[in-house]
Short mmCIF file of C-alpha atoms in Angstrom, two decimals:
data_model
loop_
_atom_site.label_atom_id
_atom_site.label_comp_id
_atom_site.label_asym_id
_atom_site.label_seq_id
_atom_site.Cartn_x
_atom_site.Cartn_y
_atom_site.Cartn_z
CA MET L 19 12.91 15.08 46.02
CA ASN L 20 15.38 13.73 43.44
CA ASN L 21 14.94 14.96 39.86
CA ILE L 22 15.51 12.11 37.39
CA LYS L 23 15.04 13.87 34.05
CA ASN L 24 13.15 16.49 32.10
CA THR L 25 10.56 15.40 29.55
CA ARG L 26 7.42 16.69 27.87
CA SER L 27 3.82 15.89 28.75
CA ILE L 28 0.33 17.26 28.10
CA CYS L 29 -2.25 19.14 30.13
CA PRO L 30 -5.06 16.74 31.08
CA GLU L 31 -7.65 19.45 30.44
CA CYS L 32 -6.59 21.35 27.30
CA LEU L 33 -4.13 18.69 25.97
CA LYS L 34 -1.45 21.30 25.21
CA ALA L 35 2.16 20.05 25.29
CA LEU L 36 4.03 21.09 28.44
CA ASP L 37 7.48 20.76 29.94
CA ALA L 38 7.51 18.12 32.68
CA ILE L 39 9.84 16.68 35.30
CA ILE L 40 10.13 13.04 36.31
CA TYR L 41 11.38 12.76 39.87
CA GLU L 42 11.80 10.30 42.74
CA GLU L 43 10.39 10.79 46.20
CA ASP L 44 10.04 8.25 49.03
CA GLY L 45 11.01 5.40 46.72
CA LYS L 46 8.35 6.23 44.11
CA VAL L 47 8.56 7.96 40.74
CA PHE L 48 6.29 10.88 39.80
CA ILE L 49 5.72 13.13 36.80
CA LYS L 50 4.95 16.82 37.39
CA LYS L 51 3.87 19.57 34.97
CA THR L 52 2.19 22.96 35.14
CA CYS L 53 -0.28 24.34 32.62
CA PRO L 54 -0.46 28.17 32.55
CA GLU L 55 -4.24 27.92 32.33
CA HIS L 56 -5.12 24.82 34.37
CA GLY L 57 -2.39 24.69 36.99
CA LEU L 58 -0.16 22.00 38.53
CA PHE L 59 -0.58 18.28 37.93
CA ASN L 60 1.49 15.81 39.93
CA GLU L 61 1.01 12.11 39.11
CA LEU L 62 2.41 8.74 40.13
CA TYR L 63 4.50 7.33 37.25
CA TRP L 64 6.01 4.13 38.72
CA SER L 65 5.45 3.06 42.31
CA ASP L 66 8.95 1.60 42.82
CA TYR L 67 12.12 3.57 42.05
CA GLU L 68 14.48 0.55 42.17
CA HIS L 69 12.49 -1.32 39.50
CA TYR L 70 12.31 1.92 37.50
CA VAL L 71 16.11 2.09 37.46
CA ARG L 72 16.46 -1.61 36.66
CA ALA L 73 14.17 -1.22 33.63
CA GLU L 74 16.02 1.90 32.48
CA LYS L 75 19.28 -0.07 32.25
CA LEU L 76 17.71 -2.30 29.60
CA ARG L 77 16.72 0.55 27.28
CA PHE L 78 17.29 -0.22 23.59
CA ASP L 79 16.44 2.63 21.24
CA GLY L 80 15.11 1.99 17.75
CA GLU L 81 15.21 4.01 14.56
CA GLY L 82 11.57 4.35 13.53
CA LEU L 83 10.29 4.28 9.94
CA SER L 84 12.35 5.35 6.95
CA ASN L 85 9.07 6.29 5.24
CA PRO L 86 7.16 8.38 7.82
CA ARG L 87 3.69 9.45 6.71
CA THR L 88 3.67 12.98 8.19
CA GLU L 89 6.15 15.82 8.58
CA LYS L 90 7.41 17.41 11.77
CA LYS L 91 5.49 20.69 12.00
CA GLU L 92 3.81 21.33 15.34
CA GLY L 93 5.87 18.82 17.35
CA CYS L 94 4.99 15.72 19.33
CA PRO L 95 2.21 14.67 19.93
CA LEU L 96 0.38 16.68 17.24
CA ASP L 97 2.30 15.40 14.20
CA CYS L 98 1.41 11.73 14.71
CA GLY L 99 1.16 9.94 11.49
CA ILE L 100 4.00 8.60 12.02
CA CYS L 101 6.38 11.59 11.93
CA PRO L 102 10.18 11.49 11.43
CA GLN L 103 10.68 12.07 15.16
CA HIS L 104 9.32 8.61 16.01
CA LYS L 105 11.92 6.06 17.16
CA SER L 106 10.20 2.65 16.81
CA HIS L 107 8.65 0.83 13.91
CA THR L 108 5.32 -1.02 14.15
CA ALA L 109 5.48 -4.19 16.25
CA LEU L 110 1.70 -4.52 16.57
CA ALA L 111 -0.70 -2.73 14.24
CA ILE L 112 -4.32 -2.07 15.23
CA ILE L 113 -7.29 -1.39 13.00
CA ASP L 114 -10.59 -0.43 14.61
CA VAL L 115 -13.24 -1.91 12.30
CA THR L 116 -16.12 -0.31 14.22
CA ASN L 117 -16.87 1.63 17.37
CA ARG L 118 -20.16 -0.20 17.80
CA CYS L 119 -20.27 -2.69 20.65
CA ASN L 120 -22.66 -5.22 22.18
CA LEU L 121 -21.65 -4.03 25.66
CA THR L 122 -21.45 -0.59 27.31
CA CYS L 123 -18.49 -0.95 29.69
CA PRO L 124 -17.96 1.99 32.07
CA VAL L 125 -14.17 1.91 31.51
CA CYS L 126 -14.30 1.93 27.69
CA PHE L 127 -12.79 4.78 25.68
CA ALA L 128 -13.89 3.59 22.22
CA ASN L 129 -17.60 2.87 21.85
CA ALA L 130 -20.36 4.48 19.82
CA THR L 131 -22.71 5.03 22.76
CA ALA L 132 -20.12 7.16 24.57
CA ALA L 133 -19.05 8.98 21.41
CA GLY L 134 -22.53 9.75 20.07
CA TYR L 135 -21.69 8.61 16.54
CA VAL L 136 -20.86 5.43 14.64
CA TYR L 137 -17.38 5.08 13.16
CA GLU L 138 -17.13 2.14 10.77
CA PRO L 139 -14.56 2.14 7.95
CA THR L 140 -15.63 0.53 4.68
CA LYS L 141 -14.11 -2.72 3.46
CA GLU L 142 -12.09 -0.74 0.89
CA GLN L 143 -10.76 1.60 3.58
CA ILE L 144 -9.75 -1.34 5.77
CA TYR L 145 -7.96 -3.02 2.87
CA GLY L 146 -6.19 0.28 2.20
CA MET L 147 -5.03 0.49 5.82
CA LEU L 148 -3.69 -3.07 5.63
CA GLU L 149 -1.71 -2.22 2.51
CA ASN L 150 -0.40 0.96 4.12
CA LEU L 151 0.91 -0.99 7.13
CA ARG L 152 2.60 -3.55 4.89
CA ALA L 153 4.35 -0.64 3.11
CA ASN L 154 6.27 0.29 6.28
CA LYS L 155 10.06 0.47 5.82
CA PRO L 156 12.52 -0.92 6.76
CA VAL L 157 10.21 -3.59 8.23
CA PRO L 158 6.62 -4.13 7.07
CA ALA L 159 4.13 -4.65 9.89
CA THR L 160 3.71 -8.39 10.48
CA ALA L 161 1.40 -8.52 13.53
CA LEU L 162 -2.11 -7.13 13.40
CA GLN L 163 -5.05 -6.73 15.75
CA PHE L 164 -8.62 -6.11 14.63
CA SER L 165 -10.28 -4.10 17.37
CA GLY L 166 -13.17 -1.76 18.07
CA GLY L 167 -15.71 -1.29 19.64
CA GLU L 168 -16.43 -4.97 19.26
CA PRO L 169 -15.01 -6.27 15.94
CA THR L 170 -17.12 -9.45 15.93
CA ILE L 171 -20.20 -7.28 15.48
CA ARG L 172 -19.22 -6.94 11.80
CA LYS L 173 -20.24 -9.84 9.61
CA ASP L 174 -17.31 -9.18 7.23
CA LEU L 175 -14.61 -9.61 9.91
CA PRO L 176 -13.53 -13.02 8.50
CA ASP L 177 -12.97 -11.29 5.13
CA PHE L 178 -10.63 -8.79 6.80
CA ILE L 179 -8.68 -11.61 8.44
CA ARG L 180 -8.29 -13.46 5.13
CA LYS L 181 -7.15 -10.28 3.39
CA ALA L 182 -4.58 -9.56 6.10
CA LYS L 183 -3.11 -13.05 5.73
CA GLU L 184 -3.03 -12.65 1.92
CA LEU L 185 -1.07 -9.41 2.29
CA GLY L 186 1.57 -11.06 4.48
CA PHE L 187 0.57 -10.49 8.09
CA SER L 188 1.89 -13.60 9.83
CA HIS L 189 -0.02 -12.89 13.06
CA VAL L 190 -3.65 -11.71 13.05
CA GLU L 191 -5.57 -11.42 16.31
CA VAL L 192 -9.11 -10.38 17.22
CA ASN L 193 -9.66 -8.17 20.27
CA THR L 194 -13.04 -9.22 21.66
CA ASN L 195 -15.26 -9.32 24.72
CA GLY L 196 -16.08 -12.91 23.74
CA LEU L 197 -19.85 -12.49 23.69
CA ARG L 198 -20.42 -13.64 20.12
CA ILE L 199 -17.83 -16.43 20.42
CA SER L 200 -19.59 -17.67 23.57
CA GLN L 201 -22.81 -18.00 21.56
CA SER L 202 -21.38 -20.03 18.69
CA GLU L 203 -18.67 -22.65 18.37
CA GLU L 204 -19.21 -22.40 14.60
CA TYR L 205 -18.31 -18.71 14.68
CA ALA L 206 -15.10 -19.49 16.58
CA LYS L 207 -14.26 -22.02 13.87
CA GLU L 208 -15.07 -19.47 11.17
CA LEU L 209 -12.48 -17.08 12.65
CA LYS L 210 -9.91 -19.88 12.82
CA ASP L 211 -10.58 -20.99 9.24
CA ALA L 212 -10.23 -17.38 8.06
CA GLY L 213 -6.70 -17.35 9.51
CA ALA L 214 -7.04 -15.79 12.99
CA SER L 215 -3.87 -16.57 14.96
CA THR L 216 -5.00 -15.43 18.40
CA ILE L 217 -8.10 -14.34 20.27
CA TYR L 218 -7.32 -11.35 22.50
CA LEU L 219 -10.04 -11.97 25.09
CA GLN L 220 -11.17 -9.34 27.59
CA PHE L 221 -10.91 -11.21 30.91
CA ASP L 222 -10.96 -9.16 34.10
CA GLY L 223 -11.23 -11.83 36.78
CA LEU L 224 -12.81 -14.97 38.12
CA THR L 225 -15.76 -13.59 40.12
CA SER L 226 -19.02 -12.00 39.03
CA ASP L 227 -18.55 -8.83 41.10
CA VAL L 228 -15.45 -7.85 39.10
CA TYR L 229 -17.39 -7.84 35.84
CA LYS L 230 -20.33 -6.01 37.35
CA PHE L 231 -17.98 -3.22 38.47
CA ILE L 232 -15.76 -2.95 35.37
CA ARG L 233 -18.21 -3.97 32.63
CA GLY L 234 -21.56 -3.14 34.23
CA ILE L 235 -22.81 -6.72 33.84
CA ASP L 236 -21.88 -10.24 35.01
CA LEU L 237 -19.88 -11.80 32.16
CA LEU L 238 -18.10 -14.63 33.99
CA ASP L 239 -20.09 -17.48 32.41
CA ILE L 240 -19.73 -15.85 28.99
CA LYS L 241 -15.93 -15.78 29.33
CA MET L 242 -15.84 -19.47 30.30
CA LYS L 243 -18.13 -20.44 27.43
CA ALA L 244 -16.04 -18.42 24.97
CA ILE L 245 -12.86 -20.22 26.06
CA GLU L 246 -14.60 -23.59 25.75
CA ASN L 247 -15.90 -22.78 22.25
CA LEU L 248 -12.42 -21.70 21.16
CA ARG L 249 -11.02 -24.96 22.52
CA LYS L 250 -13.62 -27.00 20.61
CA ALA L 251 -12.94 -24.99 17.45
CA GLY L 252 -9.22 -25.72 17.70
CA LEU L 253 -8.23 -22.08 18.15
CA THR L 254 -5.60 -22.69 20.79
CA SER L 255 -3.99 -19.28 21.19
CA VAL L 256 -5.94 -17.16 23.64
CA VAL L 257 -4.65 -14.06 25.43
CA LEU L 258 -6.44 -13.15 28.66
CA VAL L 259 -6.58 -9.34 28.75
CA VAL L 260 -7.04 -7.98 32.26
CA THR L 261 -8.00 -4.35 32.88
CA LEU L 262 -6.48 -3.92 36.34
CA VAL L 263 -8.43 -1.69 38.72
CA LYS L 264 -7.12 -0.95 42.20
CA GLY L 265 -9.30 -2.46 44.90
CA VAL L 266 -11.47 -4.31 42.38
CA ASN L 267 -9.48 -7.14 40.80
CA ASP L 268 -5.86 -6.55 41.83
CA SER L 269 -6.27 -9.33 44.43
CA GLN L 270 -7.12 -11.89 41.73
CA LEU L 271 -3.85 -11.94 39.77
CA GLY L 272 -2.63 -15.15 41.40
CA ASP L 273 -5.95 -16.87 40.71
CA ILE L 274 -5.91 -15.72 37.07
CA ILE L 275 -2.37 -17.12 36.64
CA ASN L 276 -3.47 -20.46 38.11
CA PHE L 277 -6.53 -20.48 35.85
CA ALA L 278 -4.33 -19.87 32.80
CA ALA L 279 -1.96 -22.65 33.87
CA LYS L 280 -4.87 -25.11 34.20
CA ASN L 281 -6.07 -24.08 30.73
CA PHE L 282 -2.60 -24.02 29.21
CA ASP L 283 -3.82 -26.03 26.22
CA VAL L 284 -5.51 -22.89 24.86
CA ILE L 285 -4.20 -19.91 26.88
CA ARG L 286 -0.84 -18.54 25.72
CA CYS L 287 -0.61 -15.19 27.49
CA ILE L 288 -1.97 -12.99 30.25
CA ASN L 289 -1.72 -9.31 29.40
CA VAL L 290 -2.51 -7.02 32.33
CA GLN L 291 -3.36 -3.39 31.59
CA PRO L 292 -3.54 -1.02 34.58
CA VAL L 293 -6.61 1.13 34.05
CA SER L 294 -6.13 4.48 32.32
CA LEU L 295 -7.76 7.41 34.10
CA CYS L 296 -9.78 9.58 31.74
CA GLY L 297 -11.96 12.60 32.31
CA ARG L 298 -11.61 15.24 34.99
CA LEU L 299 -10.61 13.57 38.25
CA PRO L 300 -9.38 15.35 41.40
CA GLN L 301 -5.91 14.24 42.50
CA GLN L 302 -7.28 12.57 45.62
CA ASP L 303 -9.56 10.36 43.50
CA ARG L 304 -6.73 9.54 41.10
CA GLU L 305 -4.49 8.47 43.98
CA LYS L 306 -7.16 6.02 45.15
CA MET L 307 -7.49 4.51 41.66
CA ARG L 308 -3.95 4.67 40.27
CA ILE L 309 -2.17 1.33 39.98
CA THR L 310 1.15 0.88 38.18
CA ILE L 311 3.23 -1.83 36.57
CA THR L 312 5.33 -2.29 39.69
CA ASP L 313 2.17 -2.69 41.81
CA PHE L 314 1.21 -5.48 39.42
CA MET L 315 4.62 -7.15 39.75
CA LYS L 316 4.56 -7.02 43.55
CA ASN L 317 0.99 -8.32 43.69
CA VAL L 318 2.00 -11.28 41.51
CA GLU L 319 4.92 -12.09 43.83
CA GLU L 320 2.70 -11.91 46.90
CA GLN L 321 -0.21 -13.85 45.40
CA THR L 322 1.99 -16.67 44.02
CA ASN L 323 3.85 -16.95 47.34
CA GLY L 324 7.10 -15.96 45.66
CA THR L 325 6.90 -18.53 42.84
CA ILE L 326 6.96 -15.58 40.44
CA LYS L 327 9.04 -12.71 41.79
CA ALA L 328 8.95 -9.06 40.82
CA SER L 329 12.58 -9.46 39.71
CA ASP L 330 11.48 -12.10 37.16
CA PHE L 331 9.93 -9.36 35.03
CA TYR L 332 11.93 -7.55 32.34
CA PRO L 333 11.10 -4.52 30.19
CA VAL L 334 9.93 -5.05 26.60
CA PRO L 335 13.18 -3.83 24.91
CA THR L 336 15.13 -6.62 26.65
CA VAL L 337 14.44 -8.78 23.57
CA ALA L 338 15.37 -6.11 21.00
CA PRO L 339 19.08 -7.11 20.79
CA ILE L 340 18.02 -10.69 19.94
CA ALA L 341 16.00 -9.59 16.90
CA LYS L 342 18.75 -7.15 15.93
CA ALA L 343 21.47 -9.83 16.20
CA ILE L 344 19.58 -12.48 14.22
CA GLY L 345 18.75 -9.89 11.56
CA ALA L 346 22.35 -8.76 11.28
CA LEU L 347 23.51 -12.36 10.79
CA LYS L 348 20.85 -13.12 8.18
CA ASP L 349 21.11 -9.77 6.34
CA ARG L 350 17.45 -8.97 6.89
CA ARG L 351 15.34 -6.91 9.25
CA TYR L 352 13.00 -8.29 11.90
CA ILE L 353 10.52 -6.53 14.13
CA GLU L 354 12.54 -4.98 16.95
CA PHE L 355 10.71 -4.43 20.21
CA THR L 356 12.28 -1.06 20.96
CA ALA L 357 9.53 0.15 23.27
CA HIS L 358 10.31 2.62 26.03
CA PRO L 359 11.64 0.63 29.02
CA HIS L 360 8.84 1.91 31.26
CA CYS L 361 5.94 0.98 28.96
CA GLY L 362 5.72 -2.67 29.96
CA MET L 363 7.30 -5.57 31.85
CA ALA L 364 6.99 -9.29 31.11
CA THR L 365 8.25 -12.76 31.90
CA TYR L 366 7.84 -16.20 30.40
CA LEU L 367 6.49 -19.03 32.56
CA LEU L 368 7.19 -22.65 31.72
CA MET L 369 5.07 -25.56 32.91
CA GLU L 370 6.72 -28.70 34.26
CA ASP L 371 4.81 -31.39 36.19
CA ASP L 372 2.01 -28.91 36.97
CA LYS L 373 4.55 -26.44 38.36
CA ILE L 374 4.98 -22.87 37.16
CA ILE L 375 8.64 -22.01 36.54
CA PRO L 376 9.69 -18.48 35.52
CA ILE L 377 12.20 -18.45 32.65
CA THR L 378 14.67 -16.60 34.88
CA GLN L 379 15.15 -19.83 36.86
CA LEU L 380 16.12 -21.68 33.68
CA ALA L 381 18.18 -19.03 31.93
CA ASN L 382 20.50 -16.18 32.85
CA VAL L 383 18.54 -13.48 31.03
CA ASP L 384 21.01 -10.66 31.74
CA LYS L 385 24.03 -12.62 30.45
CA PHE L 386 22.09 -13.93 27.45
CA VAL L 387 21.03 -10.41 26.41
CA GLU L 388 24.55 -9.11 27.01
CA VAL L 389 25.96 -11.72 24.59
CA MET L 390 23.25 -11.04 22.00
CA THR L 391 24.10 -7.34 22.10
CA LYS L 392 27.73 -8.22 21.36
CA VAL L 393 26.61 -10.55 18.52
CA CYS L 394 24.67 -7.65 17.05
CA GLU L 395 27.68 -5.31 17.25
CA LEU L 396 30.04 -7.83 15.63
CA ALA L 397 27.64 -8.68 12.81
CA ALA L 398 26.94 -5.02 12.10
CA LYS L 399 30.70 -4.48 11.66
CA GLY L 400 30.88 -7.38 9.19
CA ASN L 401 32.56 -9.83 11.60
CA LYS L 402 29.98 -12.55 11.01
CA THR L 403 32.22 -15.50 11.84
CA ALA L 404 33.00 -14.04 15.26
CA ALA L 405 29.33 -13.13 15.67
CA LYS L 406 28.21 -16.71 14.98
CA LEU L 407 30.70 -18.06 17.49
CA ARG L 408 29.33 -15.65 20.09
CA LEU L 409 25.80 -16.70 19.16
CA ALA L 410 26.65 -20.36 19.71
CA GLY L 411 28.12 -19.46 23.08
CA ALA L 412 24.98 -17.61 24.17
CA ILE L 413 23.04 -20.84 24.48
CA ARG L 414 25.11 -21.87 27.51
CA TYR L 415 23.16 -19.32 29.52
CA VAL L 416 20.00 -21.37 28.90
CA LYS L 417 20.26 -24.20 31.42
CA PHE L 418 17.18 -26.34 30.81
CA GLY L 419 17.50 -28.71 27.82
CA PHE L 420 13.84 -28.47 26.82
CA LEU L 421 13.97 -24.66 26.77
CA ARG L 422 17.37 -24.65 25.05
CA LYS L 423 15.89 -26.59 22.10
CA TYR L 424 13.25 -23.93 21.43
CA VAL L 425 15.52 -20.95 22.03
CA LEU L 426 18.04 -22.46 19.62
CA GLY L 427 15.30 -22.74 16.99
CA VAL L 428 14.51 -19.04 17.33
CA LEU L 429 18.21 -18.07 17.11
CA THR L 430 19.06 -20.23 14.10
CA LYS L 431 15.87 -19.92 12.05
CA GLY L 432 14.51 -16.57 13.17
CA ASP L 433 11.05 -17.28 11.76
CA TYR L 434 7.47 -16.95 12.98
CA LYS L 435 7.07 -20.71 13.36
CA SER L 436 10.10 -21.04 15.65
CA LEU L 437 8.82 -18.22 17.83
CA GLY L 438 5.39 -19.88 17.85
CA ASP L 439 6.94 -23.19 18.93
CA LEU L 440 8.52 -21.46 21.93
CA GLN L 441 5.30 -19.60 22.72
CA ARG L 442 3.26 -22.83 22.70
CA LYS L 443 5.54 -24.28 25.38
CA SER L 444 5.32 -21.28 27.67
CA LEU L 445 2.91 -18.74 29.12
CA LEU L 446 3.74 -15.06 28.65
CA LEU L 447 2.80 -12.93 31.66
CA ALA L 448 2.98 -9.24 30.83
CA SER L 449 1.79 -5.83 31.89
CA MET L 450 1.54 -2.85 29.55
CA HIS L 451 0.52 0.45 31.13
CA PHE L 452 -1.10 2.63 28.49
CA MET L 453 -0.87 6.29 29.33
CA ASP L 454 -3.62 8.74 30.13
CA PRO L 455 -3.33 12.55 30.06
CA TYR L 456 -2.25 12.65 33.72
CA ASN L 457 0.83 10.40 33.45
CA PHE L 458 1.55 11.18 29.79
CA ASP L 459 5.25 11.16 28.85
CA LEU L 460 6.14 12.18 25.29
CA GLU L 461 9.41 10.25 25.50
CA ARG L 462 7.32 7.11 25.80
CA VAL L 463 5.17 8.19 22.85
CA GLU L 464 8.23 8.56 20.60
CA GLN L 465 9.21 4.94 21.29
CA CYS L 466 5.71 3.47 21.05
CA LEU L 467 5.51 0.36 18.87
CA ILE L 468 1.76 -0.30 19.00
CA HIS L 469 0.24 1.73 16.20
CA TYR L 470 -3.27 2.40 14.89
CA ALA L 471 -3.81 2.65 11.16
CA VAL L 472 -6.55 5.12 10.20
CA PRO L 473 -8.34 5.69 6.88
CA ASP L 474 -6.59 8.96 6.00
CA GLY L 475 -3.20 7.19 5.67
CA ARG L 476 -1.78 8.06 9.07
CA ILE L 477 -0.32 5.51 11.51
CA ILE L 478 -0.80 6.78 15.07
CA PRO L 479 0.87 5.59 18.31
CA PHE L 480 -1.53 3.93 20.75
CA CYS L 481 -1.49 6.43 23.61
CA THR L 482 -1.76 9.54 21.45
CA MET L 483 -4.61 7.94 19.49
CA ASN L 484 -6.62 7.29 22.63
CA SER L 485 -5.72 10.44 24.57
CA ILE L 486 -5.62 12.99 21.73
CA HIS L 487 -6.48 11.93 18.17
CA ARG L 488 -9.35 9.42 18.41
CA GLN L 489 -12.20 11.91 18.52
CA GLU L 490 -10.87 13.91 15.56
CA VAL L 491 -10.19 10.79 13.45
CA GLU L 492 -13.56 9.16 14.11
CA LYS L 493 -15.68 12.31 13.89
CA LYS L 494 -14.35 12.90 10.37
CA LEU L 495 -15.90 9.61 9.23
CA GLY L 496 -18.55 9.15 11.90
CA ILE L 497 -22.30 9.20 11.43
CA PRO L 498 -24.62 10.40 14.25
CA ILE L 499 -26.22 7.39 15.97
CA LYS L 500 -29.79 8.41 15.05
CA GLU L 501 -28.88 8.81 11.39
CA TRP L 502 -26.98 5.51 11.36
CA LYS L 503 -29.97 3.65 12.85
CA GLU L 504 -32.26 5.09 10.19
CA GLN L 505 -29.86 4.01 7.43
CA HIS L 506 -29.31 0.46 8.70
CA LYS L 507 -32.62 -0.28 10.45
CA VAL L 508 -30.83 -2.06 13.33
CA GLU L 509 -29.60 -1.17 16.80
CA ILE L 510 -25.95 -0.14 17.08
CA THR L 511 -25.31 -3.18 19.30
CA GLN L 512 -26.78 -5.67 16.83
CA THR L 513 -24.62 -8.17 15.00
CA PHE L 514 -25.59 -8.41 11.36
#
């Protein structure tokens, strides 16, 4: 056993913060902690030590918010709000507009049926949360996701989208199971006309059995109809969101990639999320179910016959020096993706003559990032002329002329449109492994850049919201299901 580092975690049963050790054994990485009351917990963290080390080398720490909303009192993860200890600002904000849903998926952690109460912020509360996120310093939140439950169950969702755009959110996406969109092309168009940038579509596979296992019902035709309605409505930015479950759909990654490539006119990204393990599960059961980011990467390599290799994937903070460098040259701040290096891995895929080409074959990513880091350092010291010369030189590491054109646009303009132009010419393939209480690492929490806004003014990192704070936040505003039904005279699953 090789100890890598000490960290802090939580007990999966009482949720108390504990000292923990991350260590390597037999080429895998584990996290181990002991609760005085509930005993030892030993959990797989990353299933490949070499990729763990490679990701660690591309760490890029951020600086958090200059206007945190809570004080440091009890320590991480109890002070979430965001507290001064947090090291990343908001790259993607989430607002849950309801916990009602028109499905009852077995894997869901955020629905009214499971909770026993309805949580549904008022329009005024949602507008207040939007304003709070835009008040972030030094960088206001610019990307937003409306989530739930099922957000399309609320008839005022288009109003929320319009308000978000009015307040300055350049990117607004809707996280949906696609059921309502599949029923109405007009509704898809309504979301587009309101200003929705992207539809974040739950999409677990290409066979009926996958949906029956993960969602409790066959949804395959509904997913296909939703994509077709979005295409007809002209909403051509769809993210396929795959909840990855070991032994259920991990053999379908290659097929999903091919499906996205064939539907490249509307699909912009595949985001794979290894399932989080909640509730009390014996270690033997967890070992059967646990799947990690590196398992995902290796499965992709195997299922694409090496077209996309595990080495083509890079950790999220790889792009942070680019945003930092452009910002330093333009005397402004951009969103910096300073996530923990072990939170997620991604690659861009370009399409040429019906072939899938990873960006690593067309650009020397390591050299490019190395130069951008130097550009950032020079600009920060006031040497902008030297920094601009370095910036111009960085483009030589992008070999393909078509790609060079779009990368150059991002570097010189640094705006949302330029980034969108690049995104429309490529397919982002990513995996983000959200933590559960078993593999919880507080170092990752402190660098989280996906944040929930809640009605009481706090802004809470994703994994602490779902593992620790959700029940307390929602119960404060929640109404028991029976009482809610009596007030509204409809079922909790009904769209109105």
